[in-house]
Amino acid sequence: MKLGSLVAITVAVGLAFAAPLAAQERGGALKIALFPEPPTAVAGLSGLGSASIVSSKIYEALVKFDFELKPQPWLASSWETSDDGLIWTFNLVENAKWHDGKPFTAADVVASYQVFSVENDRLKLIADKVKKVEATSEHQVRFTLAESIPSFIHMLNYGNLPIIPAHLYAGGSFRENPANATPIGTGAFFVKEWKKGSFIHLARFNEYRDRTKPYLDELYFVIIPDAQGCAVAFEEGSVDVVSASNLEGFDVSRLAGLDGVKSTTKGWEMLAPHAFLWINTQKAPLDDVKLRQALNYALDKNFVRDVVFSGLATPPRGAFDSRTLFFDPSVNAYEFDVEKAKALIAASSYKGEVLRLSTAPVGSAWARLAEYEVQAWKEIGLNVELDTNDVGGYLKKLGERTYDLGNIYLYQYGDPAVGVTRNFYSRNDVIGSPWNNVGRYSNPRLDELLAKADAVGDAANRSALYAQAQKIIADDAVQVWTAELQFPTLYRAKVRDLITTALGLSDSFENVWIEK
């Protein structure tokens, strides 16, 4: 085993999670603005970012990641890998409890993998490469791989493999389990009350394994369904924390400049939110690459950055976010060119058909983006109409593939094998899933390249393979790329140690405290 990695982990933890200069103070309630209201607080049951922000206080994972995307202990206290990278042994914390009082053991990790290797579309990608997951002792679990998986440790992030209790979820249907009505985790907080449409109230778990934590007594996630309401609530002090994702861009700098307010752009290193439009590539006339290229050329990405997102974005260059490993800046970025877009339309199979742009009410910036897209495409001769839905209806259309075009942003999770390639594998076009290869793109050559890139151990080889894949995806205009999103977090200066890992607001909050 690579025991050196164990030493490195111990050193890294000391650096990454060092105590603040001031002594932490116990007590208080923290109020966080939240929208959209998640359908559940059970980890892994919803793909919405708002669901992760809530559930990550209730549930935990084996590892978390620092700002440099290096893994740090969470429910795993340490781990070792074999020299060939095929065996990963995780030593687990020994004093953790579930919120119902049952002890946390390796059996919970095994059961969680069995659930999410089926339920999580990203973890599915490596399921056939994992030969065995076994509890080798009460507090040790071993993963045996059939082949090396370079991104394996990143695959164990909270978004892929949250740990759920085996005594409630071993066997049966995860999504239909009656335990979903009462979230039970090992996290620092538990659900005390949920008043639909108003707030989610979490309280301190007094039997958390580190009895000095969490420092906070209570968390309130305040449901505020519009950007103006979020801005007013933060300015008036009704909430202590708000993400720029819930604000108008022009309000961010104003609110950040208020007395007693701090802001940070940290906490998005792992997620790297990447905005684009799904294109239903198997539905005529969108199966025509010339039409898809025209959709890209017709959009002014600088306008999207400056006007739609008030500067809180970067124009993208294809499917890989510039914050993600193996990003290739040389791919065709589809610089704004109306005349080229018109020429492509003229040369395409498009005959004036109505194209429907599906949207969901998730903020005014997204409404502005959709309105701009419709106008920009009309200027090149496309007949595009808005199709407005609630969040559930929108995701249903994506899942059933009954849409034409649909705005969305997804997280990239640091390594493309975890968060990017899932969107382009032919096998991931699964009716019912609103998250992966919703565009229904199928290209055997791309499948081959991605499979090799996701599996090869040498970084230089991975980079070369991903570069070829990015070129194919860009040239085929598989999506319409709109923005690399930036979501600063605004918070009261009295709130300390709020953003300490690459998960940002989707971290555990066990270390957050309020200065009196």
Short mmCIF file of C-alpha atoms in Angstrom, two decimals:
data_model
loop_
_atom_site.label_atom_id
_atom_site.label_comp_id
_atom_site.label_asym_id
_atom_site.label_seq_id
_atom_site.Cartn_x
_atom_site.Cartn_y
_atom_site.Cartn_z
CA MET A 1 0.00 0.00 0.00
CA LYS A 2 1.07 3.58 -0.61
CA LEU A 3 1.52 4.54 3.02
CA GLY A 4 3.09 7.82 1.96
CA SER A 5 -0.29 9.00 0.82
CA LEU A 6 -1.58 8.51 4.36
CA VAL A 7 1.10 10.81 5.73
CA ALA A 8 0.36 13.43 3.08
CA ILE A 9 -3.31 13.36 4.00
CA THR A 10 -2.53 14.01 7.67
CA VAL A 11 -0.31 16.98 6.83
CA ALA A 12 -2.83 18.41 4.39
CA VAL A 13 -5.61 18.29 6.95
CA GLY A 14 -3.52 20.26 9.39
CA LEU A 15 -2.99 22.97 6.79
CA ALA A 16 -6.39 23.05 5.15
CA PHE A 17 -8.51 22.97 8.30
CA ALA A 18 -6.33 24.85 10.74
CA ALA A 19 -8.19 26.63 13.55
CA PRO A 20 -8.91 30.33 12.97
CA LEU A 21 -6.96 32.97 14.84
CA ALA A 22 -9.93 33.84 17.03
CA ALA A 23 -11.40 31.19 19.32
CA GLN A 24 -14.63 29.72 17.98
CA GLU A 25 -17.74 30.69 19.89
CA ARG A 26 -20.63 28.33 20.50
CA GLY A 27 -24.28 29.15 19.82
CA GLY A 28 -26.50 31.19 17.56
CA ALA A 29 -28.66 30.67 14.51
CA LEU A 30 -27.59 31.22 10.92
CA LYS A 31 -30.16 32.20 8.27
CA ILE A 32 -29.42 31.37 4.61
CA ALA A 33 -31.49 32.47 1.62
CA LEU A 34 -32.48 29.51 -0.55
CA PHE A 35 -34.20 29.01 -3.91
CA PRO A 36 -35.62 26.97 -5.49
CA GLU A 37 -37.13 25.09 -2.58
CA PRO A 38 -35.75 21.54 -2.83
CA PRO A 39 -38.22 18.67 -3.13
CA THR A 40 -36.36 16.70 -0.45
CA ALA A 41 -33.53 16.90 2.08
CA VAL A 42 -32.49 13.26 1.58
CA ALA A 43 -29.00 13.10 0.07
CA GLY A 44 -28.83 11.89 -3.52
CA LEU A 45 -32.58 12.02 -4.10
CA SER A 46 -32.56 15.34 -6.02
CA GLY A 47 -30.01 16.80 -8.41
CA LEU A 48 -30.90 20.41 -7.59
CA GLY A 49 -28.09 22.55 -6.15
CA SER A 50 -30.43 23.86 -3.47
CA ALA A 51 -31.07 20.29 -2.33
CA SER A 52 -27.34 19.70 -1.93
CA ILE A 53 -26.92 22.91 0.11
CA VAL A 54 -29.45 21.59 2.64
CA SER A 55 -28.69 17.86 2.64
CA SER A 56 -24.92 18.33 3.06
CA LYS A 57 -25.54 19.56 6.61
CA ILE A 58 -27.50 16.37 7.39
CA TYR A 59 -25.46 13.75 5.54
CA GLU A 60 -21.73 13.29 4.93
CA ALA A 61 -19.41 11.55 2.47
CA LEU A 62 -16.12 9.69 2.77
CA VAL A 63 -14.07 12.69 1.65
CA LYS A 64 -14.34 16.40 0.98
CA PHE A 65 -12.00 18.57 -1.11
CA ASP A 66 -9.93 21.65 -0.39
CA PHE A 67 -9.63 24.66 -2.70
CA GLU A 68 -6.89 22.87 -4.69
CA LEU A 69 -9.26 19.89 -5.18
CA LYS A 70 -7.16 17.66 -2.97
CA PRO A 71 -9.17 15.09 -0.97
CA GLN A 72 -9.51 15.56 2.78
CA PRO A 73 -10.99 13.23 5.44
CA TRP A 74 -14.68 13.35 6.33
CA LEU A 75 -16.27 10.03 7.29
CA ALA A 76 -13.03 8.40 6.16
CA SER A 77 -10.26 9.26 8.61
CA SER A 78 -7.52 8.03 6.23
CA TRP A 79 -7.03 5.83 3.19
CA GLU A 80 -4.42 3.82 1.34
CA THR A 81 -4.04 2.70 -2.27
CA SER A 82 -2.23 -0.30 -3.70
CA ASP A 83 0.75 0.33 -5.99
CA ASP A 84 -1.29 -0.59 -9.06
CA GLY A 85 -4.18 1.67 -8.00
CA LEU A 86 -6.69 -1.18 -8.00
CA ILE A 87 -7.32 -1.43 -4.26
CA TRP A 88 -8.51 1.50 -2.16
CA THR A 89 -8.83 0.92 1.58
CA PHE A 90 -10.67 3.52 3.67
CA ASN A 91 -10.36 3.66 7.44
CA LEU A 92 -13.54 5.14 8.85
CA VAL A 93 -14.20 7.33 11.87
CA GLU A 94 -15.16 5.12 14.78
CA ASN A 95 -17.43 7.31 16.89
CA ALA A 96 -20.03 8.55 14.41
CA LYS A 97 -23.75 8.02 14.97
CA TRP A 98 -26.82 8.31 12.82
CA HIS A 99 -29.40 10.82 13.96
CA ASP A 100 -31.59 7.94 15.21
CA GLY A 101 -28.78 6.78 17.51
CA LYS A 102 -27.54 3.79 15.48
CA PRO A 103 -23.74 3.53 15.06
CA PHE A 104 -22.12 4.33 11.72
CA THR A 105 -20.15 1.39 10.29
CA ALA A 106 -18.57 0.15 7.08
CA ALA A 107 -21.85 -1.58 6.22
CA ASP A 108 -23.34 1.87 5.64
CA VAL A 109 -20.68 2.69 3.05
CA VAL A 110 -21.25 -0.62 1.24
CA ALA A 111 -25.03 -0.07 1.20
CA SER A 112 -24.60 3.52 -0.01
CA TYR A 113 -22.42 2.39 -2.89
CA GLN A 114 -24.96 -0.28 -3.82
CA VAL A 115 -27.67 2.38 -3.96
CA PHE A 116 -25.83 5.16 -5.75
CA SER A 117 -23.95 3.03 -8.25
CA VAL A 118 -27.45 2.48 -9.62
CA GLU A 119 -29.16 5.78 -8.78
CA ASN A 120 -26.37 8.28 -9.47
CA ASP A 121 -25.72 8.78 -13.17
CA ARG A 122 -22.11 9.86 -12.61
CA LEU A 123 -21.24 6.93 -10.35
CA LYS A 124 -22.86 4.59 -12.89
CA LEU A 125 -20.03 5.45 -15.28
CA ILE A 126 -17.53 3.48 -13.19
CA ALA A 127 -19.82 0.76 -11.80
CA ASP A 128 -18.65 -1.85 -14.28
CA LYS A 129 -15.04 -1.07 -13.33
CA VAL A 130 -15.60 -1.72 -9.62
CA LYS A 131 -15.27 -5.44 -8.93
CA LYS A 132 -16.12 -5.41 -5.25
CA VAL A 133 -16.95 -3.14 -2.32
CA GLU A 134 -16.65 -4.88 1.04
CA ALA A 135 -16.55 -4.13 4.73
CA THR A 136 -13.22 -5.60 5.86
CA SER A 137 -13.94 -4.67 9.47
CA GLU A 138 -16.53 -2.64 11.34
CA HIS A 139 -14.74 0.58 10.44
CA GLN A 140 -12.85 -0.25 7.27
CA VAL A 141 -14.13 -0.57 3.72
CA ARG A 142 -12.26 -1.74 0.64
CA PHE A 143 -12.96 -0.94 -2.99
CA THR A 144 -11.41 -3.38 -5.48
CA LEU A 145 -11.28 -2.07 -9.04
CA ALA A 146 -11.18 -4.12 -12.22
CA GLU A 147 -9.02 -1.45 -13.85
CA SER A 148 -7.38 1.79 -12.82
CA ILE A 149 -9.75 4.76 -12.53
CA PRO A 150 -7.69 7.99 -12.40
CA SER A 151 -10.65 10.02 -11.15
CA PHE A 152 -11.72 7.46 -8.53
CA ILE A 153 -11.22 9.62 -5.44
CA HIS A 154 -13.11 12.47 -7.13
CA MET A 155 -15.94 10.04 -7.88
CA LEU A 156 -16.44 9.72 -4.12
CA ASN A 157 -17.44 13.37 -3.69
CA TYR A 158 -20.63 14.25 -1.84
CA GLY A 159 -22.59 14.76 -5.04
CA ASN A 160 -21.91 11.17 -6.11
CA LEU A 161 -21.64 9.07 -2.98
CA PRO A 162 -23.30 10.57 0.10
CA ILE A 163 -23.44 8.02 2.88
CA ILE A 164 -26.94 6.87 3.89
CA PRO A 165 -27.87 4.41 6.67
CA ALA A 166 -27.83 0.73 5.74
CA HIS A 167 -30.43 -0.08 8.39
CA LEU A 168 -32.92 2.08 6.48
CA TYR A 169 -31.81 1.66 2.85
CA ALA A 170 -30.33 -1.82 2.39
CA GLY A 171 -32.53 -3.45 -0.24
CA GLY A 172 -35.72 -2.20 -1.85
CA SER A 173 -36.35 0.93 -3.89
CA PHE A 174 -34.33 3.97 -2.84
CA ARG A 175 -36.76 6.47 -4.32
CA GLU A 176 -39.85 4.81 -2.85
CA ASN A 177 -38.36 4.12 0.58
CA PRO A 178 -40.61 5.39 3.40
CA ALA A 179 -37.42 6.51 5.20
CA ASN A 180 -37.26 9.39 2.72
CA ALA A 181 -39.95 11.15 4.72
CA THR A 182 -37.51 11.59 7.65
CA PRO A 183 -33.90 12.33 6.64
CA ILE A 184 -31.43 10.48 8.91
CA GLY A 185 -27.74 11.29 8.47
CA THR A 186 -24.50 11.43 10.42
CA GLY A 187 -24.06 15.15 9.84
CA ALA A 188 -23.73 17.96 12.35
CA PHE A 189 -27.38 19.00 11.96
CA PHE A 190 -30.77 17.28 11.72
CA VAL A 191 -34.12 18.40 10.34
CA LYS A 192 -36.27 19.90 13.09
CA GLU A 193 -39.02 21.54 11.03
CA TRP A 194 -39.89 22.16 7.40
CA LYS A 195 -42.60 24.69 6.66
CA LYS A 196 -43.20 24.36 2.92
CA GLY A 197 -42.76 27.60 1.04
CA SER A 198 -41.30 29.34 4.07
CA PHE A 199 -38.24 27.75 5.71
CA ILE A 200 -36.29 24.60 6.53
CA HIS A 201 -35.07 24.51 10.13
CA LEU A 202 -32.06 22.38 11.07
CA ALA A 203 -30.86 21.97 14.66
CA ARG A 204 -27.57 20.98 16.25
CA PHE A 205 -27.01 17.22 16.53
CA ASN A 206 -25.81 16.98 20.12
CA GLU A 207 -24.31 13.52 19.61
CA TYR A 208 -22.14 14.53 16.67
CA ARG A 209 -18.85 12.65 16.87
CA ASP A 210 -16.84 15.80 17.67
CA ARG A 211 -18.82 16.92 20.71
CA THR A 212 -17.42 20.44 20.44
CA LYS A 213 -19.11 20.80 17.03
CA PRO A 214 -21.10 22.12 15.37
CA TYR A 215 -20.67 25.56 16.88
CA LEU A 216 -24.04 26.79 15.65
CA ASP A 217 -27.25 25.77 17.40
CA GLU A 218 -29.55 26.26 14.42
CA LEU A 219 -29.69 26.76 10.67
CA TYR A 220 -32.63 28.31 8.86
CA PHE A 221 -32.88 28.00 5.09
CA VAL A 222 -35.30 30.77 4.20
CA ILE A 223 -37.21 30.14 0.97
CA ILE A 224 -37.24 33.38 -1.05
CA PRO A 225 -38.50 32.88 -4.61
CA ASP A 226 -37.21 36.03 -6.31
CA ALA A 227 -33.97 38.00 -6.55
CA GLN A 228 -35.47 41.24 -5.31
CA GLY A 229 -36.79 39.50 -2.21
CA CYS A 230 -33.37 38.00 -1.54
CA ALA A 231 -31.70 41.39 -1.87
CA VAL A 232 -34.18 43.06 0.48
CA ALA A 233 -33.93 40.25 3.04
CA PHE A 234 -30.13 40.42 3.06
CA GLU A 235 -30.01 44.20 3.22
CA GLU A 236 -32.52 44.31 6.08
CA GLY A 237 -30.76 41.52 7.96
CA SER A 238 -33.50 38.90 7.67
CA VAL A 239 -30.88 36.50 6.28
CA ASP A 240 -27.17 36.30 7.02
CA VAL A 241 -25.98 34.50 3.88
CA VAL A 242 -26.98 34.75 0.23
CA SER A 243 -25.42 33.34 -2.92
CA ALA A 244 -25.16 35.58 -5.98
CA SER A 245 -27.02 32.79 -7.78
CA ASN A 246 -30.13 34.07 -5.98
CA LEU A 247 -29.49 37.77 -6.68
CA GLU A 248 -29.62 40.15 -9.58
CA GLY A 249 -26.06 40.71 -10.76
CA PHE A 250 -26.33 44.46 -10.29
CA ASP A 251 -27.24 43.95 -6.62
CA VAL A 252 -24.18 41.85 -5.84
CA SER A 253 -21.59 44.65 -5.77
CA ARG A 254 -23.98 47.00 -3.98
CA LEU A 255 -24.77 44.53 -1.22
CA ALA A 256 -21.13 43.42 -0.93
CA GLY A 257 -20.23 47.06 -0.22
CA LEU A 258 -22.53 47.39 2.78
CA ASP A 259 -21.01 47.84 6.22
CA GLY A 260 -20.51 44.58 8.04
CA VAL A 261 -20.74 42.48 4.87
CA LYS A 262 -18.09 40.26 3.32
CA SER A 263 -18.03 38.37 0.03
CA THR A 264 -15.96 35.59 -1.47
CA THR A 265 -15.73 33.84 -4.81
CA LYS A 266 -14.22 30.76 -3.18
CA GLY A 267 -16.19 27.56 -2.78
CA TRP A 268 -16.94 26.81 -6.44
CA GLU A 269 -13.66 25.09 -7.32
CA MET A 270 -15.22 21.63 -7.24
CA LEU A 271 -18.55 22.49 -8.85
CA ALA A 272 -17.51 24.96 -11.60
CA PRO A 273 -21.09 25.76 -12.71
CA HIS A 274 -21.23 25.70 -16.52
CA ALA A 275 -24.24 27.13 -18.37
CA PHE A 276 -25.39 25.84 -21.75
CA LEU A 277 -28.46 24.80 -23.71
CA TRP A 278 -29.39 21.22 -24.27
CA ILE A 279 -30.20 20.61 -27.93
CA ASN A 280 -32.40 17.65 -28.83
CA THR A 281 -29.93 16.44 -31.46
CA GLN A 282 -32.06 13.53 -32.67
CA LYS A 283 -35.08 15.69 -33.41
CA ALA A 284 -35.31 17.33 -36.85
CA PRO A 285 -34.27 19.95 -37.77
CA LEU A 286 -31.92 20.06 -34.75
CA ASP A 287 -30.22 16.92 -36.03
CA ASP A 288 -28.56 19.18 -38.62
CA VAL A 289 -25.11 20.28 -37.46
CA LYS A 290 -25.30 23.48 -39.53
CA LEU A 291 -28.38 24.59 -37.60
CA ARG A 292 -26.71 23.80 -34.29
CA GLN A 293 -23.62 25.77 -35.29
CA ALA A 294 -25.82 28.71 -36.29
CA LEU A 295 -27.45 28.67 -32.83
CA ASN A 296 -23.98 29.13 -31.32
CA TYR A 297 -22.71 31.82 -33.68
CA ALA A 298 -25.88 33.90 -33.18
CA LEU A 299 -25.25 34.52 -29.48
CA ASP A 300 -22.99 37.30 -28.23
CA LYS A 301 -21.35 35.66 -25.21
CA ASN A 302 -19.90 38.98 -24.07
CA PHE A 303 -23.42 40.41 -23.96
CA VAL A 304 -24.51 37.39 -21.94
CA ARG A 305 -21.65 38.04 -19.50
CA ASP A 306 -22.11 41.81 -19.21
CA VAL A 307 -25.88 42.28 -19.43
CA VAL A 308 -27.54 39.00 -18.55
CA PHE A 309 -25.19 38.06 -15.69
CA SER A 310 -23.92 41.57 -14.86
CA GLY A 311 -20.28 40.58 -15.34
CA LEU A 312 -20.48 37.54 -13.06
CA ALA A 313 -19.52 35.09 -15.79
CA THR A 314 -16.81 34.20 -18.30
CA PRO A 315 -17.56 33.45 -21.98
CA PRO A 316 -17.13 29.69 -22.38
CA ARG A 317 -15.11 27.76 -24.92
CA GLY A 318 -17.07 24.58 -25.37
CA ALA A 319 -18.07 21.76 -23.07
CA PHE A 320 -15.14 21.95 -20.63
CA ASP A 321 -15.12 24.79 -18.12
CA SER A 322 -11.79 26.62 -17.91
CA ARG A 323 -11.75 25.71 -14.17
CA THR A 324 -11.87 22.00 -14.97
CA LEU A 325 -8.87 19.71 -15.47
CA PHE A 326 -7.74 19.15 -19.08
CA PHE A 327 -9.58 22.18 -20.47
CA ASP A 328 -8.35 22.95 -24.00
CA PRO A 329 -8.57 26.68 -24.88
CA SER A 330 -7.90 26.05 -28.59
CA VAL A 331 -11.36 24.68 -29.48
CA ASN A 332 -13.82 26.66 -31.58
CA ALA A 333 -15.51 29.12 -29.20
CA TYR A 334 -18.12 30.26 -31.77
CA GLU A 335 -17.32 33.95 -31.65
CA PHE A 336 -20.38 36.13 -32.29
CA ASP A 337 -20.96 36.25 -36.07
CA VAL A 338 -24.48 37.00 -37.30
CA GLU A 339 -23.62 36.72 -41.00
CA LYS A 340 -21.99 33.33 -40.56
CA ALA A 341 -25.04 32.19 -38.58
CA LYS A 342 -27.37 33.33 -41.37
CA ALA A 343 -25.29 31.54 -44.00
CA LEU A 344 -25.39 28.32 -41.99
CA ILE A 345 -29.18 28.59 -41.66
CA ALA A 346 -29.49 29.06 -45.40
CA ALA A 347 -27.36 25.98 -46.03
CA SER A 348 -29.17 23.87 -43.43
CA SER A 349 -32.34 21.78 -43.60
CA TYR A 350 -34.29 24.35 -41.57
CA LYS A 351 -37.57 25.31 -43.29
CA GLY A 352 -39.14 27.71 -40.82
CA GLU A 353 -40.27 25.17 -38.21
CA VAL A 354 -41.16 26.51 -34.76
CA LEU A 355 -38.48 25.64 -32.19
CA ARG A 356 -39.49 25.68 -28.53
CA LEU A 357 -37.09 27.04 -25.90
CA SER A 358 -38.02 25.43 -22.59
CA THR A 359 -37.34 27.42 -19.43
CA ALA A 360 -38.04 27.23 -15.70
CA PRO A 361 -38.66 30.10 -13.23
CA VAL A 362 -35.32 29.94 -11.46
CA GLY A 363 -34.40 33.64 -11.49
CA SER A 364 -34.67 36.82 -13.49
CA ALA A 365 -31.24 36.40 -15.09
CA TRP A 366 -32.42 33.16 -16.66
CA ALA A 367 -35.58 34.84 -17.91
CA ARG A 368 -33.44 37.58 -19.48
CA LEU A 369 -31.17 34.98 -21.05
CA ALA A 370 -34.09 33.16 -22.64
CA GLU A 371 -35.59 36.39 -23.96
CA TYR A 372 -32.24 37.40 -25.45
CA GLU A 373 -31.76 33.99 -27.07
CA VAL A 374 -35.19 34.09 -28.69
CA GLN A 375 -34.50 37.57 -30.10
CA ALA A 376 -30.96 36.71 -31.26
CA TRP A 377 -32.17 33.62 -33.08
CA LYS A 378 -35.06 35.47 -34.70
CA GLU A 379 -32.52 37.91 -36.13
CA ILE A 380 -30.88 35.07 -38.06
CA GLY A 381 -34.20 33.75 -39.34
CA LEU A 382 -35.17 31.14 -36.75
CA ASN A 383 -38.72 30.88 -35.45
CA VAL A 384 -38.22 30.31 -31.70
CA GLU A 385 -40.90 30.50 -29.02
CA LEU A 386 -40.61 30.40 -25.24
CA ASP A 387 -42.03 27.40 -23.43
CA THR A 388 -42.27 28.34 -19.74
CA ASN A 389 -42.68 25.67 -17.06
CA ASP A 390 -42.35 25.25 -13.32
CA VAL A 391 -39.15 23.53 -12.19
CA GLY A 392 -40.76 20.11 -12.00
CA GLY A 393 -42.40 20.44 -15.41
CA TYR A 394 -39.16 21.60 -16.98
CA LEU A 395 -37.15 18.67 -15.59
CA LYS A 396 -39.92 16.31 -16.72
CA LYS A 397 -39.62 17.59 -20.30
CA LEU A 398 -35.86 17.08 -20.22
CA GLY A 399 -36.23 13.60 -18.75
CA GLU A 400 -38.83 12.56 -21.31
CA ARG A 401 -36.88 14.26 -24.15
CA THR A 402 -40.03 16.18 -25.21
CA TYR A 403 -38.18 19.50 -25.55
CA ASP A 404 -36.32 21.22 -28.41
CA LEU A 405 -33.92 23.54 -26.58
CA GLY A 406 -33.45 24.02 -22.83
CA ASN A 407 -31.28 26.32 -20.72
CA ILE A 408 -29.47 24.71 -17.80
CA TYR A 409 -26.25 24.81 -15.86
CA LEU A 410 -24.50 21.74 -14.49
CA TYR A 411 -21.58 21.17 -12.13
CA GLN A 412 -18.30 19.80 -13.48
CA TYR A 413 -16.82 18.34 -10.27
CA GLY A 414 -13.17 19.10 -11.05
CA ASP A 415 -12.32 16.09 -13.19
CA PRO A 416 -14.03 15.69 -16.60
CA ALA A 417 -14.51 11.96 -16.00
CA VAL A 418 -16.79 12.89 -13.10
CA GLY A 419 -18.74 15.89 -14.33
CA VAL A 420 -18.35 16.41 -18.09
CA THR A 421 -18.08 13.23 -20.12
CA ARG A 422 -21.35 11.98 -18.64
CA ASN A 423 -23.12 14.47 -20.91
CA PHE A 424 -21.83 12.92 -24.15
CA TYR A 425 -21.69 9.15 -23.77
CA SER A 426 -24.26 7.49 -26.04
CA ARG A 427 -25.19 5.02 -23.30
CA ASN A 428 -26.19 7.88 -20.99
CA ASP A 429 -29.18 8.78 -23.14
CA VAL A 430 -31.61 7.20 -20.71
CA ILE A 431 -35.23 8.32 -20.86
CA GLY A 432 -36.26 9.54 -17.42
CA SER A 433 -32.97 11.23 -16.47
CA PRO A 434 -32.99 15.04 -16.81
CA TRP A 435 -29.25 15.32 -16.19
CA ASN A 436 -26.99 13.29 -18.52
CA ASN A 437 -26.85 13.32 -22.33
CA VAL A 438 -30.25 14.95 -22.44
CA GLY A 439 -29.17 16.11 -25.91
CA ARG A 440 -29.32 12.49 -27.13
CA TYR A 441 -25.97 12.86 -28.90
CA SER A 442 -24.47 9.66 -30.31
CA ASN A 443 -20.99 9.40 -31.76
CA PRO A 444 -19.06 6.08 -31.53
CA ARG A 445 -15.72 7.81 -32.10
CA LEU A 446 -16.39 10.22 -29.23
CA ASP A 447 -17.51 7.35 -27.00
CA GLU A 448 -14.20 5.62 -27.70
CA LEU A 449 -12.11 8.72 -26.98
CA LEU A 450 -13.93 9.50 -23.75
CA ALA A 451 -13.68 5.91 -22.53
CA LYS A 452 -9.92 5.96 -23.06
CA ALA A 453 -9.46 9.43 -21.54
CA ASP A 454 -11.51 8.54 -18.49
CA ALA A 455 -9.41 5.40 -17.88
CA VAL A 456 -5.80 6.18 -18.83
CA GLY A 457 -3.52 6.93 -15.90
CA ASP A 458 -0.94 9.19 -17.54
CA ALA A 459 -1.98 12.85 -17.32
CA ALA A 460 -0.38 13.81 -20.64
CA ASN A 461 -2.23 11.04 -22.45
CA ARG A 462 -5.49 12.03 -20.78
CA SER A 463 -4.97 15.62 -21.86
CA ALA A 464 -4.36 14.65 -25.49
CA LEU A 465 -7.42 12.40 -25.60
CA TYR A 466 -9.66 14.99 -23.98
CA ALA A 467 -8.38 17.61 -26.45
CA GLN A 468 -9.55 15.43 -29.36
CA ALA A 469 -12.90 14.89 -27.65
CA GLN A 470 -13.40 18.62 -27.03
CA LYS A 471 -12.77 19.35 -30.69
CA ILE A 472 -15.40 16.83 -31.81
CA ILE A 473 -17.96 18.16 -29.33
CA ALA A 474 -17.31 21.77 -30.38
CA ASP A 475 -17.27 21.12 -34.12
CA ASP A 476 -20.51 19.16 -33.87
CA ALA A 477 -22.08 21.95 -31.78
CA VAL A 478 -23.60 19.37 -29.49
CA GLN A 479 -24.79 22.14 -27.15
CA VAL A 480 -25.05 25.93 -27.12
CA TRP A 481 -22.55 27.16 -24.53
CA THR A 482 -23.52 30.39 -22.78
CA ALA A 483 -21.45 31.11 -19.64
CA GLU A 484 -19.00 29.94 -17.03
CA LEU A 485 -20.92 31.17 -14.02
CA GLN A 486 -19.47 32.95 -11.02
CA PHE A 487 -21.53 33.00 -7.83
CA PRO A 488 -19.91 35.06 -5.05
CA THR A 489 -21.24 34.32 -1.57
CA LEU A 490 -22.26 37.35 0.51
CA TYR A 491 -22.39 37.06 4.30
CA ARG A 492 -22.28 39.03 7.53
CA ALA A 493 -18.76 39.73 8.76
CA LYS A 494 -19.69 38.16 12.12
CA VAL A 495 -20.11 34.79 10.36
CA ARG A 496 -16.78 33.01 10.49
CA ASP A 497 -15.33 30.01 8.59
CA LEU A 498 -18.32 29.89 6.26
CA ILE A 499 -16.51 28.88 3.06
CA THR A 500 -13.61 26.58 3.87
CA THR A 501 -13.67 23.92 1.13
CA ALA A 502 -14.22 23.57 -2.61
CA LEU A 503 -17.85 22.64 -1.88
CA GLY A 504 -18.67 26.12 -0.60
CA LEU A 505 -22.26 26.34 0.66
CA SER A 506 -22.64 22.61 0.02
CA ASP A 507 -20.16 21.80 2.79
CA SER A 508 -21.14 20.51 6.23
CA PHE A 509 -21.09 23.83 8.20
CA GLU A 510 -19.76 21.97 11.24
CA ASN A 511 -16.99 24.60 11.54
CA VAL A 512 -19.12 27.71 10.98
CA TRP A 513 -19.50 30.02 13.97
CA ILE A 514 -20.84 33.47 14.74
CA GLU A 515 -18.71 36.07 16.47
CA LYS A 516 -20.61 37.67 19.31
#
